[in-house]
Amino acid sequence: MSAPAPSSDPTPEPAAATMSLTRQRPRSFIARAFSYFKSHSGLPRRASTSQLSRSSSTAASTCSSNMSATTFDATDALAINTIRCLAADMVQKANSGHPGAPMGCAPMAHTLFSRFIRCNPRNPKWINRDRFVLSNGHGCALQYVMLHLLGYDLSMDDLKAFRQLGSKTPGHPEAGHTPGIELTTGPLGQGISSAVGLAIAEAHMAATFNRPGFELFDNYTYVILGDGCLQEGVASEAMSLAGHLQLGKLIALYDDNHIQIDGDTELGFTEDVCKRMESYGWHTLVVSDGDSTNPIAIAQAVEAAKKVTDKPTLIKVRTTIGFGSAKAGQEKVHGSPLGAADLAHAKKTLGLNPDETFQVPQSVRDLFAKITARGVAAEEAWNTLFKQYQQAHPELAAELARRQKGELPAGLKERLPKYTPADAPVATRKLSENLLNAVAEHLPELMGGSADLTGSNLTRWKTATDFQPPATKLGDYAGRYLRFGVREHGMAAICNGLSAYGGFIPFCATFLVFAQYAAGATRLSSLSHHQVLYVMTHDSIGLGEDGPTHQPIETLAVLRATPNTLVFRPADGNEVSGAYWAALTASHTPSVFALSRQNVPHLEGSSADGVTRGGYVLSEAKNAQITLVGTGTELSLAVDAAKKLREQGIVARVVSLPCWQLFDAQPRAYQDEVFPAGIPVVSVEALGVFGWERYAHASVGLHGFGASGPAPQVYKQFGITVEGLVEKAQATLKYFAGKPVPNKLDRI
């Protein structure tokens, strides 16, 4: 039996709770604990008022007339405490998880979803929905509770299966796994960083498709984040860029609870967050009491944030981790179940029946039914508007529909450049630029840029316009070229957000070695099935004089080991075209292009279609005694080495293997054609040899770091030459003389 709604706020707020920019926080755990117990002693307190530091007026309500943005009642209070207790129940039943953040953040989440966020649980992919990102994803019990109450395809049984194998409610949010989850979060800082990509996407879509009277795109991106997110460098990178880009529809609520796993944040995080964010170009507000079940101040802060259209907003909300628990305000409540006794105590304190689990009072169900109905109506109104838009702007409407379906433009493949051996040698990074110039104007969903290496990565096509705030006169929001600055990690995370928004194929670029700066985000590209194109140039010791700090010896092996990632190292122009085509048609997979600084010849027999199969026979030979296999700039060495071997009476065939993942996905019969049984294989690549044992019996490559010097000298130093490859082939044949040659394709 559900407990009745309390007759008064069970957690009344302090008199004159204010929202300002100059609040003094308790400086020690003792002072903070004293403040907490004093303010929650049960003494009656009057309702809160909110004094906005940047705006004294309240914006017009964004909600229906029966649910004002800045008016809350007893049912809202009961809803907030129901959210707290449901989250605690989930963690308790799983005997695993994080109850503290959900209990502390419940007023923020309820305020956002009940008063501001437009979404339709019956169609989680409605394109103009507001996006919500829980950046501190360890608190995902909160998000799952909200999705359940709103009516997403997430049942009470799903909540009870929290953190269990095969459930819809994993231990951290996973995009594509749980309906209503926009981004995979959990690694701290990734959520807010990718949310910047969501906000960029909205600004670009609005500039591209909106017309007078037809505001198809006007959604907001709302984020809840914590201290840990703000301490991660990736968040600083992305939030700095968001301020520069003046992304006014990005609103982040900072859960300022002063607690981390190690204890009070005073141990290592005493900066003035608001001043930092203001220096980045953000609008900031502070809510001094985020615990109240009458969260007027939070709602007024969001209203004020929406009025600032030329800056993203950070709202710093002072909360108590584990609010309602006997351990509230302590690190003990961060990452462990409350325990039966404390859970009962919390429910009693919060006005719910301590003897019931997973309880949702009917009045709360009814409240959320109204919220859901509002979201359904919002999409219905948008669909009506879009039908009118189709009549007024049929070409734009058709283009938008194509992009949302994920269909590539007709005839795009025919635009890919083709080459012959008669064409002059060109670096593969330049061949990539040629391809971008050939397709970019015909592929409007392609959007991206470089980490301050545009002139080296060669990623800006001739007709590109920069994505910049119009006020800067540097570009406009309809532009598709992003100037990421030296922010490799933030760049990759932002591209994840662009992909998650829908209707984009984002790309980003840097030197291959710096892919490891972005590893946290590139890994989430793979895990989340984001179609992000990573254009990584200067791909080997061939970059020469910059030396071992810039030579990516191990980087390709790391990327090749990452599940659901296509890694291409094309050898010439046709292979560059094939790599891009494979990546453009792999709509649920990120792709990495490892591209050279030095020129490469266009090879006889090179094949764009062969690249789409991962590997192919570049040069066949009857009665072959050995197979030479290579990628990228070293494939031409294999071709020349085969010629040298023939002069010595040794018949060699040459295989190109630009994408291991695609090759491994081919039928075994095809793989056997590429690597016939009984013929030893020697690989060559100007990178580390790690991984080549999957295909080759011997390898020419590096076993340590590189060296600084002119590229030809560095190659010679490490034996990555025609002569070195010939010697390795001869030694391999000598080793296997009279011995069976193991088939490297045979794997259990």
XYZ file of C-alpha atoms in Angstrom, residues 318-603:
286
model
C 24.250 22.919 -3.855
C 22.994 19.455 -2.945
C 23.464 16.801 -0.280
C 24.618 13.435 -1.536
C 22.323 10.652 -0.340
C 19.677 13.103 0.882
C 17.347 11.348 3.328
C 19.852 8.685 4.307
C 21.423 8.584 7.756
C 24.735 8.740 5.860
C 23.708 11.805 3.852
C 26.568 14.158 3.089
C 29.232 11.461 3.425
C 31.312 9.546 0.890
C 29.879 6.315 2.369
C 26.646 6.888 0.460
C 28.364 7.372 -2.908
C 28.900 3.862 -4.211
C 27.307 1.312 -1.882
C 23.744 0.220 -1.072
C 22.202 1.982 1.918
C 21.447 -1.246 3.745
C 18.019 -2.341 4.889
C 17.910 -0.274 8.068
C 19.086 2.959 6.470
C 16.804 2.458 3.478
C 13.821 2.146 5.807
C 15.015 5.238 7.670
C 15.275 7.187 4.426
C 11.777 6.215 3.302
C 10.310 7.193 6.653
C 12.200 10.497 6.586
C 11.005 11.197 3.055
C 7.346 10.404 3.750
C 7.083 6.968 2.127
C 6.174 3.613 3.595
C 9.373 2.088 5.004
C 7.933 -1.422 4.613
C 7.366 -1.184 0.845
C 9.840 -1.461 -1.994
C 9.587 -0.026 -5.512
C 6.502 1.988 -4.541
C 5.019 4.636 -6.826
C 1.957 6.426 -5.417
C -0.904 6.794 -7.870
C -0.760 10.575 -7.626
C 2.815 10.418 -8.896
C 1.778 8.106 -11.744
C -0.966 10.586 -12.641
C 1.461 13.501 -12.560
C 3.858 11.815 -14.948
C 0.996 10.760 -17.224
C 0.266 14.470 -17.721
C 3.942 15.151 -18.428
C 4.014 12.352 -20.989
C 0.825 13.611 -22.635
C 2.452 17.004 -22.995
C 5.387 15.398 -24.808
C 3.125 13.438 -27.131
C 1.248 16.631 -27.977
C 4.522 18.460 -28.633
C 5.568 15.945 -31.254
C 2.119 15.919 -32.818
C 2.315 19.692 -33.205
C 5.785 19.354 -34.713
C 4.581 16.712 -37.176
C 1.790 19.052 -38.278
C 4.347 21.818 -38.760
C 6.581 19.501 -40.775
C 3.716 18.591 -43.138
C 3.246 22.291 -43.818
C 7.013 22.620 -44.268
C 6.934 19.841 -46.873
C 4.478 21.889 -48.897
C 6.382 25.152 -48.521
C 9.935 23.773 -48.832
C 9.738 20.345 -50.502
C 13.443 20.046 -51.374
C 14.611 20.886 -47.863
C 12.039 18.517 -46.388
C 13.185 15.695 -48.637
C 16.814 16.347 -47.740
C 16.010 16.304 -44.029
C 14.061 13.052 -44.404
C 16.974 11.445 -46.276
C 19.435 12.416 -43.593
C 17.235 11.147 -40.804
C 16.915 7.786 -42.555
C 20.691 7.543 -42.833
C 20.597 7.153 -46.607
C 23.575 8.379 -48.606
C 22.891 10.706 -51.549
C 22.323 9.005 -54.881
C 25.388 8.815 -57.114
C 27.860 9.515 -54.311
C 30.025 6.475 -55.023
C 30.521 7.579 -58.622
C 32.102 10.799 -57.335
C 34.946 8.992 -55.589
C 38.293 9.750 -57.279
C 39.945 7.018 -59.374
C 43.645 6.706 -60.188
C 46.018 4.798 -62.474
C 49.733 4.015 -62.125
C 50.375 6.828 -64.593
C 49.236 9.407 -62.032
C 51.936 11.166 -60.030
C 52.766 9.911 -56.519
C 50.813 11.731 -53.800
C 50.661 11.489 -50.008
C 47.564 9.675 -48.816
C 46.650 12.683 -46.647
C 46.510 14.716 -49.891
C 44.468 11.976 -51.553
C 42.067 12.238 -48.619
C 41.787 15.974 -49.263
C 41.066 15.262 -52.934
C 38.251 12.962 -51.898
C 36.757 15.499 -49.485
C 36.734 18.081 -52.248
C 35.015 15.597 -54.542
C 32.203 14.617 -52.165
C 31.733 17.265 -49.462
C 29.276 19.451 -51.355
C 27.224 16.366 -52.226
C 27.266 15.003 -48.670
C 25.817 17.800 -46.502
C 25.675 15.613 -43.391
C 29.493 15.481 -43.373
C 30.657 17.894 -40.656
C 33.927 18.145 -38.812
C 37.381 19.579 -38.648
C 40.869 19.360 -37.227
C 42.592 19.842 -33.876
C 44.504 22.916 -35.068
C 46.184 20.922 -37.830
C 44.055 21.832 -40.822
C 47.088 22.589 -42.993
C 48.713 19.281 -42.054
C 45.671 17.012 -41.976
C 44.306 18.636 -45.178
C 40.693 18.312 -44.043
C 39.125 21.588 -45.183
C 37.549 21.373 -48.606
C 37.723 24.381 -50.936
C 34.127 25.577 -50.524
C 33.893 24.951 -46.771
C 32.451 27.544 -44.399
C 33.477 27.499 -40.763
C 30.914 26.723 -38.066
C 31.182 29.867 -35.955
C 28.817 32.204 -34.087
C 27.558 34.706 -36.670
C 28.476 37.585 -34.342
C 32.183 36.766 -34.722
C 32.095 37.238 -38.504
C 34.314 34.139 -38.746
C 31.585 31.949 -40.211
C 28.053 30.983 -39.308
C 26.071 28.133 -37.785
C 25.263 26.754 -41.230
C 28.996 26.149 -41.724
C 30.265 22.580 -41.550
C 33.960 23.024 -40.768
C 34.832 22.963 -37.077
C 37.925 24.594 -35.633
C 38.443 22.330 -32.633
C 41.688 23.892 -31.444
C 44.294 21.727 -29.725
C 41.604 19.670 -28.020
C 41.944 16.111 -29.327
C 39.941 14.445 -26.553
C 37.172 17.030 -26.546
C 37.091 16.927 -30.347
C 36.370 13.203 -30.417
C 33.747 13.467 -27.679
C 32.008 16.303 -29.522
C 31.883 14.168 -32.653
C 30.173 11.441 -30.619
C 27.504 13.985 -29.743
C 27.077 15.009 -33.373
C 26.600 11.375 -34.337
C 24.154 10.781 -31.478
C 21.993 13.714 -32.551
C 21.147 12.032 -35.868
C 21.513 13.236 -39.442
C 25.287 13.752 -39.299
C 28.443 11.922 -40.351
C 31.034 13.716 -38.210
C 34.772 13.602 -38.762
C 37.770 14.904 -36.887
C 41.492 14.959 -37.522
C 44.886 15.067 -35.863
C 48.188 13.200 -36.092
C 47.751 9.459 -35.588
C 49.921 9.430 -32.461
C 47.506 11.838 -30.762
C 44.626 9.440 -31.185
C 45.800 8.239 -27.790
C 45.017 11.661 -26.317
C 41.442 11.019 -27.439
C 41.246 7.359 -26.443
C 38.487 7.778 -23.853
C 36.157 9.224 -26.471
C 37.239 7.066 -29.416
C 36.503 3.991 -27.319
C 32.986 5.283 -26.651
C 32.549 5.842 -30.404
C 33.040 2.110 -30.802
C 30.977 1.056 -27.796
C 28.095 3.356 -28.766
C 28.167 2.505 -32.492
C 28.754 6.127 -33.498
C 29.690 6.658 -37.137
C 32.628 8.992 -36.577
C 35.402 9.290 -39.158
C 38.861 9.767 -37.623
C 41.264 11.259 -40.154
C 44.694 10.537 -38.643
C 47.696 11.672 -40.638
C 51.474 11.361 -40.183
C 50.914 7.681 -39.678
C 54.381 6.142 -39.193
C 58.103 6.724 -38.828
C 57.741 8.268 -42.270
C 57.063 11.638 -40.643
C 60.805 11.629 -40.028
C 62.354 14.594 -38.271
C 59.635 15.065 -35.625
C 61.005 11.907 -34.069
C 59.706 9.238 -31.701
C 57.405 11.590 -29.759
C 55.297 11.933 -32.897
C 55.803 8.499 -34.478
C 52.775 6.296 -33.666
C 54.540 2.958 -33.256
C 51.902 1.264 -31.074
C 48.837 3.405 -31.848
C 47.490 1.394 -34.748
C 47.704 -1.820 -32.716
C 45.607 -0.229 -29.967
C 42.995 0.919 -32.448
C 42.960 -2.423 -34.266
C 42.357 -4.151 -30.923
C 39.275 -2.030 -30.192
C 36.016 -3.853 -30.979
C 33.665 -2.334 -33.551
C 36.301 -0.056 -35.056
C 37.360 -0.092 -38.690
C 41.020 0.849 -39.068
C 42.198 1.652 -42.595
C 45.766 2.210 -43.758
C 45.341 2.772 -47.489
C 48.277 2.466 -49.864
C 47.276 4.767 -52.724
C 44.463 6.824 -54.219
C 42.137 3.968 -55.098
C 42.543 2.510 -51.629
C 41.781 5.913 -50.055
C 38.545 6.016 -52.055
C 37.715 2.473 -51.003
C 38.410 3.242 -47.357
C 36.132 6.263 -47.349
C 33.358 4.371 -49.103
C 33.564 1.519 -46.606
C 33.449 4.035 -43.744
C 30.532 6.008 -45.200
C 28.471 2.846 -45.592
C 29.331 1.525 -42.098
C 26.604 3.500 -40.344
C 27.087 1.960 -36.894
C 30.875 1.857 -36.749
C 33.613 4.452 -36.301
C 36.457 4.386 -38.787
C 40.099 5.440 -38.546
C 42.096 6.496 -41.604
C 45.864 6.244 -41.053
C 47.292 8.531 -43.723
C 50.832 9.321 -44.795
C 52.852 12.487 -44.877
C 55.109 11.158 -47.644
C 54.105 10.528 -51.248
C 53.088 7.084 -52.478
C 52.825 5.713 -56.036
C 49.517 4.507 -57.428
C 49.950 0.766 -57.714
